[in-house]
mmCIF file of C-alpha atoms and ligand atoms in Angstrom:
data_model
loop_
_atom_site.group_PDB
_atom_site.id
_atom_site.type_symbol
_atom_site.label_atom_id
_atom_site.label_comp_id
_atom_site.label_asym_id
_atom_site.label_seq_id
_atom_site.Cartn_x
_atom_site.Cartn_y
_atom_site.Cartn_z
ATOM 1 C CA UNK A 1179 152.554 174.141 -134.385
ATOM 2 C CA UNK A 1180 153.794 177.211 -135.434
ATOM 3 C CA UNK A 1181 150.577 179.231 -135.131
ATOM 4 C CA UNK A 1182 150.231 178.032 -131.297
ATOM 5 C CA UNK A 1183 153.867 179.073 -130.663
ATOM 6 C CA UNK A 1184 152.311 182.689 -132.597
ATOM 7 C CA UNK A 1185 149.687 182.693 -130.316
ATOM 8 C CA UNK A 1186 151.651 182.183 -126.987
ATOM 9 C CA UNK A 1187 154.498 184.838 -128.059
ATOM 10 C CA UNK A 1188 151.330 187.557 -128.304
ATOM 11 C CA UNK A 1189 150.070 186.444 -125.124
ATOM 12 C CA UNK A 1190 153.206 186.765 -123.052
ATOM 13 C CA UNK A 1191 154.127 190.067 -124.778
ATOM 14 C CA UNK A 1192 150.094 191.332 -124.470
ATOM 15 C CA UNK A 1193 150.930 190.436 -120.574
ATOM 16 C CA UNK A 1194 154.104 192.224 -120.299
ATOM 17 C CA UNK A 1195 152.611 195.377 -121.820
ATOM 18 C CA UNK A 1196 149.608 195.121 -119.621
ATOM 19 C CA UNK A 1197 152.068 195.262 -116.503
ATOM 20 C CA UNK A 1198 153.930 198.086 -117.793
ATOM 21 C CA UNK A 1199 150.805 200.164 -118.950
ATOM 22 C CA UNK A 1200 149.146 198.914 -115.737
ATOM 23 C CA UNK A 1201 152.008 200.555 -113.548
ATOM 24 C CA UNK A 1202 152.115 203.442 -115.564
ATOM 25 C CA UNK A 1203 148.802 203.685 -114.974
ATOM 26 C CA UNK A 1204 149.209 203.364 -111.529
ATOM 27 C CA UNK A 1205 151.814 206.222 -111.426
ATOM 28 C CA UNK A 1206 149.682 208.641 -112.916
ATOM 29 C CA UNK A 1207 146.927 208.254 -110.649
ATOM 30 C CA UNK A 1208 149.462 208.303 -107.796
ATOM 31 C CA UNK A 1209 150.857 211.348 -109.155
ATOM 32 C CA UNK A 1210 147.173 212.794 -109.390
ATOM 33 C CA UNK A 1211 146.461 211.776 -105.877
ATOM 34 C CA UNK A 1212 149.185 213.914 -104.187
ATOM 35 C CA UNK A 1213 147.914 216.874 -106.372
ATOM 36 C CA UNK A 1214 144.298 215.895 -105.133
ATOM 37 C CA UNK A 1215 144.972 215.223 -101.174
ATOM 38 C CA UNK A 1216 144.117 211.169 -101.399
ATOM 39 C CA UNK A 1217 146.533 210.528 -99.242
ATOM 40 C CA UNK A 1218 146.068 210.324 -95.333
ATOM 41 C CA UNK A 1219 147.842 209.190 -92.443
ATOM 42 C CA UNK A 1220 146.948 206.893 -90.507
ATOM 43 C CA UNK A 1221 148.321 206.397 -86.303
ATOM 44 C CA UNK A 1222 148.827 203.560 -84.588
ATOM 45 C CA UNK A 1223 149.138 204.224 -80.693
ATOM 46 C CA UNK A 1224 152.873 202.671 -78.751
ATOM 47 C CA UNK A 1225 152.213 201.950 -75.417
ATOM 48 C CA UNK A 1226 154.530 201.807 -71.849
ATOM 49 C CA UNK A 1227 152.670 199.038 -70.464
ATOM 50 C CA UNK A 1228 154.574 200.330 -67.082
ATOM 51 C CA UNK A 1229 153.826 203.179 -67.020
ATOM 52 C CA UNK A 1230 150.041 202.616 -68.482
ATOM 53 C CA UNK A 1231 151.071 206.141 -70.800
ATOM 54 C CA UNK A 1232 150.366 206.235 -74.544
ATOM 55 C CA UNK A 1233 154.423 207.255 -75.719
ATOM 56 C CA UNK A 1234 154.218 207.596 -79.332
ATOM 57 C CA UNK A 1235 152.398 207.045 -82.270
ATOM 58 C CA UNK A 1236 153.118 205.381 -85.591
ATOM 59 C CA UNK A 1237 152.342 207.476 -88.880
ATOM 60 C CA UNK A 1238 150.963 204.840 -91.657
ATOM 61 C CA UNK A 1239 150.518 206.150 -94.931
ATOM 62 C CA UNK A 1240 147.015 204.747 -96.852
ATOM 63 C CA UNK A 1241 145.617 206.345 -100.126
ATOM 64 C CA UNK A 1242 141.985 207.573 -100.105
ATOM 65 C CA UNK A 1243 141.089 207.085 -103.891
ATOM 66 C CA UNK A 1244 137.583 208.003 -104.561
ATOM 67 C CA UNK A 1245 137.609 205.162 -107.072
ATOM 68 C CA UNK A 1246 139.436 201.986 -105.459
ATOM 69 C CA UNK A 1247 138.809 202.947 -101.798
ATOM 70 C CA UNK A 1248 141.079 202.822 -99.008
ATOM 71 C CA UNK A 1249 144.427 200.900 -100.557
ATOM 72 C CA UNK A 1250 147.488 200.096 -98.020
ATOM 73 C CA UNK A 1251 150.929 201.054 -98.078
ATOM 74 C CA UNK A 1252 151.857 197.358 -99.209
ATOM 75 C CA UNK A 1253 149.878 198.271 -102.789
ATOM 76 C CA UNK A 1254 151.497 201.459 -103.644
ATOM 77 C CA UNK A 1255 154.891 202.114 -101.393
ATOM 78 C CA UNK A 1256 156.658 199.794 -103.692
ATOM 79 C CA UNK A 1257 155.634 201.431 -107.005
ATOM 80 C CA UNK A 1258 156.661 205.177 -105.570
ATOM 81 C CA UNK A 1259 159.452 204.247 -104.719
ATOM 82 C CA UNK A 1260 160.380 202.784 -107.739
ATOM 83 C CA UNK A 1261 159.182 205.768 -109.793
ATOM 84 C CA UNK A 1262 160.401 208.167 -106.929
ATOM 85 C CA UNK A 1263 157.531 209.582 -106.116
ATOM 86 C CA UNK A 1264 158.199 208.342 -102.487
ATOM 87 C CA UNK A 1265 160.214 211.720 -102.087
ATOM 88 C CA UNK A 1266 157.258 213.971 -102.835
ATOM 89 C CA UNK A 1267 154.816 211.761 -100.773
ATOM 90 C CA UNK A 1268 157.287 210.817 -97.906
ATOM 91 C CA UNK A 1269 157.725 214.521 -97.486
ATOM 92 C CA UNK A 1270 154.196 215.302 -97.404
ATOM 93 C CA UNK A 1271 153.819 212.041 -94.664
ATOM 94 C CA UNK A 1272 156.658 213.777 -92.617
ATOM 95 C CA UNK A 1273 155.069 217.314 -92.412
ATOM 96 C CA UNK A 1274 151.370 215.617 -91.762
ATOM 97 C CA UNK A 1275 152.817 213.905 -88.930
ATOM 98 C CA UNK A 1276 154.946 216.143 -87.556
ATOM 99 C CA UNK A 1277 152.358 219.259 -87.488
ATOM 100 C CA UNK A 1278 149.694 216.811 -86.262
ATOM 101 C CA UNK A 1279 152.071 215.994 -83.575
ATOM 102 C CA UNK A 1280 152.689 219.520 -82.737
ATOM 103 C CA UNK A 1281 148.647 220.151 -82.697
ATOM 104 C CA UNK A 1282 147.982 217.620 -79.888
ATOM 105 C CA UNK A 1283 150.376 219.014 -77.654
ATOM 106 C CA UNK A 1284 149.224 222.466 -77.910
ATOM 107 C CA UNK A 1285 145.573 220.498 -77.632
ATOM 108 C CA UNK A 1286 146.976 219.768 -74.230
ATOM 109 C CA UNK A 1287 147.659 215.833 -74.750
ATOM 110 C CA UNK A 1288 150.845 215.084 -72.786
ATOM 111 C CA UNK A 1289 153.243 214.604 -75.136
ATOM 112 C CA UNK A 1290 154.213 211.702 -77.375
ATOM 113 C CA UNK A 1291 156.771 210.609 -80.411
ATOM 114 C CA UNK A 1292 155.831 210.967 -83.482
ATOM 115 C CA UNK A 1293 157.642 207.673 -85.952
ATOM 116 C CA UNK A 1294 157.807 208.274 -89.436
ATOM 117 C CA UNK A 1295 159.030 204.977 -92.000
ATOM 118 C CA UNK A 1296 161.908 206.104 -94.220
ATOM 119 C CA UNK A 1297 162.541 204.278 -97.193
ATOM 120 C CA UNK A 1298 165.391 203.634 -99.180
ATOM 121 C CA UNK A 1299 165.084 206.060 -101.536
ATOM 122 C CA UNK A 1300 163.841 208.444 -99.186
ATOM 123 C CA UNK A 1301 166.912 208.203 -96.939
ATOM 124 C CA UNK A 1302 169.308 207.993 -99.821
ATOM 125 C CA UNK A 1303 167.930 211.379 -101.028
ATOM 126 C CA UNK A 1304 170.295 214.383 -101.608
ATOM 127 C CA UNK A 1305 169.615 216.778 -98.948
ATOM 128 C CA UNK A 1306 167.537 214.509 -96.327
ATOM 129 C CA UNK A 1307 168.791 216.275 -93.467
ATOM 130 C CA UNK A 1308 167.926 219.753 -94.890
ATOM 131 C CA UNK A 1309 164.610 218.420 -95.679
ATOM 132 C CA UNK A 1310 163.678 217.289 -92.183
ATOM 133 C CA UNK A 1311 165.242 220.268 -90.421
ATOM 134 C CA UNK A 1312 163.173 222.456 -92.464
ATOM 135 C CA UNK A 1313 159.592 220.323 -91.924
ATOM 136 C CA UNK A 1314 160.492 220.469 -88.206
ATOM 137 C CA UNK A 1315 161.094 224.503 -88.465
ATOM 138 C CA UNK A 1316 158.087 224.728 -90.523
ATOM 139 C CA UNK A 1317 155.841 223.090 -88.150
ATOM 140 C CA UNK A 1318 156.812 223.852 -84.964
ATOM 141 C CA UNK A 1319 157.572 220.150 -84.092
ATOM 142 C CA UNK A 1320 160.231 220.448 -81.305
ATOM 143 C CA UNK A 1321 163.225 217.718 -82.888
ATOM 144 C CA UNK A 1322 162.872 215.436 -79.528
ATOM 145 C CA UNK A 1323 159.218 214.290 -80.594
ATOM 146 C CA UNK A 1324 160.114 212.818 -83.787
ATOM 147 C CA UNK A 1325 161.135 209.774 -84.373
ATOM 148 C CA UNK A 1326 162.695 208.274 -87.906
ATOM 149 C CA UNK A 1327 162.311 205.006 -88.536
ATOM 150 C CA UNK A 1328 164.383 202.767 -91.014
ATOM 151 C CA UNK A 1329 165.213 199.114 -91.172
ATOM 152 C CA UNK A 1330 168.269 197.458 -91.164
ATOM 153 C CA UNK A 1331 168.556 196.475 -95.092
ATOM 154 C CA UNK A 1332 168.192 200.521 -95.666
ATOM 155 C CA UNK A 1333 170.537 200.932 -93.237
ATOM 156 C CA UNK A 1334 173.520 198.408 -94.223
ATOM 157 C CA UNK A 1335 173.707 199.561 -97.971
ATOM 158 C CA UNK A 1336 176.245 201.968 -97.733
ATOM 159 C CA UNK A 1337 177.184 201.780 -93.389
ATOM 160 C CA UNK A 1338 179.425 205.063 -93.884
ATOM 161 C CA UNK A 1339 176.957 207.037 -95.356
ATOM 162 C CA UNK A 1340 174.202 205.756 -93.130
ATOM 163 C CA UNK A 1341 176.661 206.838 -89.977
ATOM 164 C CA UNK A 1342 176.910 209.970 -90.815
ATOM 165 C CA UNK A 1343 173.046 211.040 -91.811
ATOM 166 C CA UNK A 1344 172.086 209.286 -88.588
ATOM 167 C CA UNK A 1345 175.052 211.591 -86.718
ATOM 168 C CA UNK A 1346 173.215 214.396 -88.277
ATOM 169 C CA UNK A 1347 169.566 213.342 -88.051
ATOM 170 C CA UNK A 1348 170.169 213.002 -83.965
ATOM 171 C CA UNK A 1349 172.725 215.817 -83.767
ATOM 172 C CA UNK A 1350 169.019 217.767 -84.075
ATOM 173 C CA UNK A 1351 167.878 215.954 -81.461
ATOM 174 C CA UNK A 1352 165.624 213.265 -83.193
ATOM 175 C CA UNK A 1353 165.615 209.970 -82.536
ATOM 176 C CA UNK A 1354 166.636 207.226 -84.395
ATOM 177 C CA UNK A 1355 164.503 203.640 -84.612
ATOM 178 C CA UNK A 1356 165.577 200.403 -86.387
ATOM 179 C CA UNK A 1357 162.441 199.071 -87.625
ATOM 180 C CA UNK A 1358 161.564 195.146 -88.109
ATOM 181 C CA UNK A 1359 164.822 194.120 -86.382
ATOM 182 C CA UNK A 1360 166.014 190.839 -86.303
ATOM 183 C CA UNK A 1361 164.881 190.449 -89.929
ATOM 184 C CA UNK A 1362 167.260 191.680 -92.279
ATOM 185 C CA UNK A 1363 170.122 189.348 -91.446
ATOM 186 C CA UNK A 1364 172.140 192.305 -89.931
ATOM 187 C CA UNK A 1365 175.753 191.041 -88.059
ATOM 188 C CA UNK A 1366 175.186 192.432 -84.689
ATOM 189 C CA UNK A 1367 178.936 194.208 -84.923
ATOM 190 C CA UNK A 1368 176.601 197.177 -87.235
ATOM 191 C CA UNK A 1369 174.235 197.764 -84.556
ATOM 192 C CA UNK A 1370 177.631 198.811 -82.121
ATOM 193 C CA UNK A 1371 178.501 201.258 -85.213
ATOM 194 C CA UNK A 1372 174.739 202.621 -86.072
ATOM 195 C CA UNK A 1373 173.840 205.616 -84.193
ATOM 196 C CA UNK A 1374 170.220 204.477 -82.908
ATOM 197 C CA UNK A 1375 168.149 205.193 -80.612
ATOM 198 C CA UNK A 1376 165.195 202.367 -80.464
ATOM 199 C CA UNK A 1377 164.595 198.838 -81.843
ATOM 200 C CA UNK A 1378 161.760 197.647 -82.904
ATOM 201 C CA UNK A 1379 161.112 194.064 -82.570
ATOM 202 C CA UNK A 1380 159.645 192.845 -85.460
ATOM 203 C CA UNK A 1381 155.952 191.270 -85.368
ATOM 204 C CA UNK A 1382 156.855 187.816 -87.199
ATOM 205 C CA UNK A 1383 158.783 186.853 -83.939
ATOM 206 C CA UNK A 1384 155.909 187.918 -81.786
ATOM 207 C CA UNK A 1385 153.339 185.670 -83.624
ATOM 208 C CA UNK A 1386 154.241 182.396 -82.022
ATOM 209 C CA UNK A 1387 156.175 183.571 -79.459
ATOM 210 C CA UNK A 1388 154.074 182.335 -76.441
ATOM 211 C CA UNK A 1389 154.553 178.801 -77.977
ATOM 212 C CA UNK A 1390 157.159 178.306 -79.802
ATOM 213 C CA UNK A 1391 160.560 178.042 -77.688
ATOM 214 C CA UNK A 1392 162.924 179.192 -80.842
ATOM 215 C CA UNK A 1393 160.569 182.418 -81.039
ATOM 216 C CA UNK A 1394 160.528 183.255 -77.037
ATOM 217 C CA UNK A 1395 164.583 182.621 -77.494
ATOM 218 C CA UNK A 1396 165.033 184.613 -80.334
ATOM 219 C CA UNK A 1397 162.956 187.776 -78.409
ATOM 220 C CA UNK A 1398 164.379 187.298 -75.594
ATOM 221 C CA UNK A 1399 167.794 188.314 -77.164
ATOM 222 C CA UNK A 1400 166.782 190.955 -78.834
ATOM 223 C CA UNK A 1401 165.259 192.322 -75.732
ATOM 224 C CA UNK A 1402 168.922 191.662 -73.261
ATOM 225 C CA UNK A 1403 171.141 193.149 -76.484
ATOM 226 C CA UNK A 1404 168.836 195.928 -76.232
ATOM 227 C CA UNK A 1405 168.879 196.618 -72.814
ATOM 228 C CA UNK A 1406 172.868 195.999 -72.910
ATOM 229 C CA UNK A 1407 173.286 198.452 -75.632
ATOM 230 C CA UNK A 1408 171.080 200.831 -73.813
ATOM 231 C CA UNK A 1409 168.452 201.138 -76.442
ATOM 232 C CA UNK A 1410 164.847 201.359 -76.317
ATOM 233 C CA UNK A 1411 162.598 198.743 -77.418
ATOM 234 C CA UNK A 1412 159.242 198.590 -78.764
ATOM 235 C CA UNK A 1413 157.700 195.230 -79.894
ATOM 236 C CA UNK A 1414 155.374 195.274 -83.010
ATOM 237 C CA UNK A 1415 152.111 192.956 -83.567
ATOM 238 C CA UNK A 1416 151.655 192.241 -80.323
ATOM 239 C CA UNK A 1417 147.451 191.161 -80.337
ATOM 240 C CA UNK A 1418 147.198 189.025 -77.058
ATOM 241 C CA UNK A 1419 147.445 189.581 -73.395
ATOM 242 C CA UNK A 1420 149.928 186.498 -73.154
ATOM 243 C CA UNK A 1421 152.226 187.988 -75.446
ATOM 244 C CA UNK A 1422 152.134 191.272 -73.824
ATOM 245 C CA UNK A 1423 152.919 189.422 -70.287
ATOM 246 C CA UNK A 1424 155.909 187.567 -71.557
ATOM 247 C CA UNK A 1425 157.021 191.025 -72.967
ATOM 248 C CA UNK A 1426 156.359 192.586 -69.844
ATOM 249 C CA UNK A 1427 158.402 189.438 -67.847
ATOM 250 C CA UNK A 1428 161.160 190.363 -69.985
ATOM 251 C CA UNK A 1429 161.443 193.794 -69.306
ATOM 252 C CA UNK A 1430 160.355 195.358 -72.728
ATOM 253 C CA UNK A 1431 158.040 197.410 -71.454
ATOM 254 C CA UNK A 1432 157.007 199.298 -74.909
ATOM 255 C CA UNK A 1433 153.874 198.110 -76.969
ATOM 256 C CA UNK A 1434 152.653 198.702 -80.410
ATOM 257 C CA UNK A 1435 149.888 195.952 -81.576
ATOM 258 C CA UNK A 1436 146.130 195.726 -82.213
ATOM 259 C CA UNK A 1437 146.137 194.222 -78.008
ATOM 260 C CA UNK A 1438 145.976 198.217 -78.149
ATOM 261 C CA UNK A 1439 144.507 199.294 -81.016
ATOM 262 C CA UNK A 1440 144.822 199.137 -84.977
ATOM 263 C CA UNK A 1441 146.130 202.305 -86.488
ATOM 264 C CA UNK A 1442 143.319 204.642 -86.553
ATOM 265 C CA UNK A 1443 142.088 207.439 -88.628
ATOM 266 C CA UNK A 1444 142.430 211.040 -86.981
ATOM 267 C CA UNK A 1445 139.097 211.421 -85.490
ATOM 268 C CA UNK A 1446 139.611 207.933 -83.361
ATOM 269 C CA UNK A 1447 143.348 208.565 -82.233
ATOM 270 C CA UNK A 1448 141.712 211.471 -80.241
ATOM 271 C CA UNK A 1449 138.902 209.220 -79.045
ATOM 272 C CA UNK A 1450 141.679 207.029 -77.915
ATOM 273 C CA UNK A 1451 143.940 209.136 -76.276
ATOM 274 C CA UNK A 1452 140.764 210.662 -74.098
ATOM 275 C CA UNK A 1453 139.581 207.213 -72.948
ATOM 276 C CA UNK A 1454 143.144 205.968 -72.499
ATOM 277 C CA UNK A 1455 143.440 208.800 -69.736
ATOM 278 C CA UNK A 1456 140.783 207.504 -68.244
HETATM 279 P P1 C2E B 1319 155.834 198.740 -90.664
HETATM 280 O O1 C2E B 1319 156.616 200.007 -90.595
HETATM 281 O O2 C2E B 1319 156.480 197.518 -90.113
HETATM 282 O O3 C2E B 1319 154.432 199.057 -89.954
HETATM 283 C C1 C2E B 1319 153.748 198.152 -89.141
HETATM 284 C C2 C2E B 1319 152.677 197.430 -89.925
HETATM 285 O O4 C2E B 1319 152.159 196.382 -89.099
HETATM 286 C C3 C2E B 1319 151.459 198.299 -90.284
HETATM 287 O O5 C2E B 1319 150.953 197.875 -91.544
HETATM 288 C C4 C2E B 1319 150.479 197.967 -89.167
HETATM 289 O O6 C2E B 1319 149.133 198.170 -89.532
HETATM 290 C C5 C2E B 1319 150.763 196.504 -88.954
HETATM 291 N N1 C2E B 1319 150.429 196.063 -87.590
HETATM 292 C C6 C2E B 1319 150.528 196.798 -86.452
HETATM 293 N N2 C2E B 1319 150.169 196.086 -85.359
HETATM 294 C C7 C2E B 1319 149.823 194.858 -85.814
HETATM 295 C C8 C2E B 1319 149.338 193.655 -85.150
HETATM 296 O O7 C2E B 1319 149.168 193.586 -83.940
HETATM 297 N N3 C2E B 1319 149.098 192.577 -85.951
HETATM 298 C C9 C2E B 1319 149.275 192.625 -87.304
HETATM 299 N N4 C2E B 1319 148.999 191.529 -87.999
HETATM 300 N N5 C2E B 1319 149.720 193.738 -87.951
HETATM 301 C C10 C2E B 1319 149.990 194.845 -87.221
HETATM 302 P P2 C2E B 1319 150.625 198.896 -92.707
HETATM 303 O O8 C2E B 1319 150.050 200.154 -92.159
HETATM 304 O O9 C2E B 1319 149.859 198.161 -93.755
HETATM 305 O O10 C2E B 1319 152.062 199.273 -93.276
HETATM 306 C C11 C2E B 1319 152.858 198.311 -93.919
HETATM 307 C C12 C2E B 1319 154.233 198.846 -94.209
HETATM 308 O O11 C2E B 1319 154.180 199.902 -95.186
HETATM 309 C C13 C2E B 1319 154.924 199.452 -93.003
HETATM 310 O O12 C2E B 1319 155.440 198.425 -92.212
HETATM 311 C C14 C2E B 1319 155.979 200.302 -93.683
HETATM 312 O O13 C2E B 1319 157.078 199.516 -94.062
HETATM 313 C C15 C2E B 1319 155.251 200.776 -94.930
HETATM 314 N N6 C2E B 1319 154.756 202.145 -94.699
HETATM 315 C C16 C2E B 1319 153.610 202.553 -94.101
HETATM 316 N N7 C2E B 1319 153.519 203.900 -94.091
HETATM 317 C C17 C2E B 1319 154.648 204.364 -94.692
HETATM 318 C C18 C2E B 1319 155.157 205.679 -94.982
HETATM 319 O O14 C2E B 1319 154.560 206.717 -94.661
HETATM 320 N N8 C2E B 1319 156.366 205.747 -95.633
HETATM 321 C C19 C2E B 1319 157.055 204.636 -95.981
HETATM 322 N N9 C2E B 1319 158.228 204.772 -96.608
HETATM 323 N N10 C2E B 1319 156.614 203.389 -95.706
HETATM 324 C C20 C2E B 1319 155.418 203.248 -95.073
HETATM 325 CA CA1 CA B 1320 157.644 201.121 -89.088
HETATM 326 CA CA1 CA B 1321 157.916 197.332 -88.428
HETATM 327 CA CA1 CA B 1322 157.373 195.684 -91.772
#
């Protein structure tokens, strides 16, 4: 009837509104929480298995709201960047990381990279370069400890443009990591052109990969292109001791997983490093 067809139109348009006041919402709280210092990093520990050395760290960003508790990336990095308050709060993750970098060497930890996530929007900004160069003057950071991290869809929008801000990004001396790799569908004649330093092998190959044949295949690539090209690897989501011996049977020698340790709050990543020494 006509009055149930009423009915449904007001429900799917109450709905609609909802979303949009609900993400509105959402951005003025986000907005609020930058003002307010909700926002903390968080540091997940890369490890030469080789070498038995902590190498770098991974900066995650999670919101601290007094209200909602601790929310991850995965429920707000979407929504900034589509508003663009990514810039803002990417800058604010880049300085964080790279002065809390700079405080654990002069701690007297032996030194490590620091890898910060670009995302689109962030490295599509006007004046990216300046902006890093000036965080990295700011706090001290010396260039060769940082680590920018984007993934191959970022990369392959515009390949010129991406070229050149790379060319100028590691003309500083930072280094250059292509996150998630093997997941974007990239051709493999890019990754001659890109100026990179490190791939990073992403973790939904390293799930199955002690049993499923098409996995091990598929990492094993990665990891002889990688060595071919003279790249660095890491592999991401590594959680068992089998996977971290086919890994190390392979010659990728460079860790990140929860095998190791979940990203941890500030207080534990210096915990960690201490009994890591050990
Ligand atoms: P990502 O860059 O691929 O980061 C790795 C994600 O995998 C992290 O999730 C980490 O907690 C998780 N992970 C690490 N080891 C393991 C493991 O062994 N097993 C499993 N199951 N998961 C593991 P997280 O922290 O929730 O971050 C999710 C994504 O959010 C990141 O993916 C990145 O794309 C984005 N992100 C995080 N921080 C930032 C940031 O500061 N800026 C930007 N633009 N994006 C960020
Ligand atoms: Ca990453
Ligand atoms: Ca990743
Ligand atoms: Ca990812």
């Amino acid at each position: 009837t006509r009055e149930q067809g009423g009915n449904h139109y007001q429900f799917y348009t109450y709905t609609m509104n909802d979303k949009i006041l609900n993400s509105m919402v959402m951005e003025t709280k986000m907005r609020a929480a930058l003002e307010n210092d909700e926002f903390i990093l968080h540091y997940q520990p890369q490890v030469n298995v080789r070498k038995g050395k902590v190498v770098g760290m991974e900066a995650l960003v999670r919101w601290d709201s007094p209200e909602d508790g601790l929310i991850l990336p995965q429920d707000f990095i979407p929504l900034a960047e589509e508003t663009g308050l990514i810039i803002p709060l990417g800058e604010w993750v880049l300085r964080t990381a790279c002065s809390q970098n700079r405080a654990w060497q002069s701690a007297g930890y032996p030194p490590m990279d620091i890898s910060v996530n670009l995302s689109a929007r962030q490295f599509r900004q006007a004046r990216l370069v300046d902006m890093v160069e000036r965080v990295l003057r700011e706090t001290g950071l010396d260039p060769r400890y940082l680590v920018l991290e984007i993934t191959e869809s970022v990369a392959l929008q515009d390949v010129d443009f991406t070229v050149a801000t790379l060319q100028s990004l590691r003309a500083m001396g930072i280094k250059i990591a292509m996150d998630d790799f093997g997941t974007g569908f990239s051709s493999l004649s890019y990754l001659k052109r890109l100026p990179i330093d490190i791939l990073k092998i992403d973790r939904s190959f390293m799930r199955d990969v002690v049993h499923s044949p098409q996995d091990a295949a598929i990492v094993s690539t990665i990891i002889s292109l990688a060595h071919n090209l003279n790249l660095k690897l890491i592999a991401e989501g590594v959680e068992s001791e089998a996977q971290a011996r086919f890994l190390e049977k392979k010659q990728c020698e460079e860790i990140q997983g929860y095998l190791f340790s979940k990203p941890l709050p500030l207080p534990e990543v210096e915990f960690f490093l201490r009994r890591f020494r050990l």
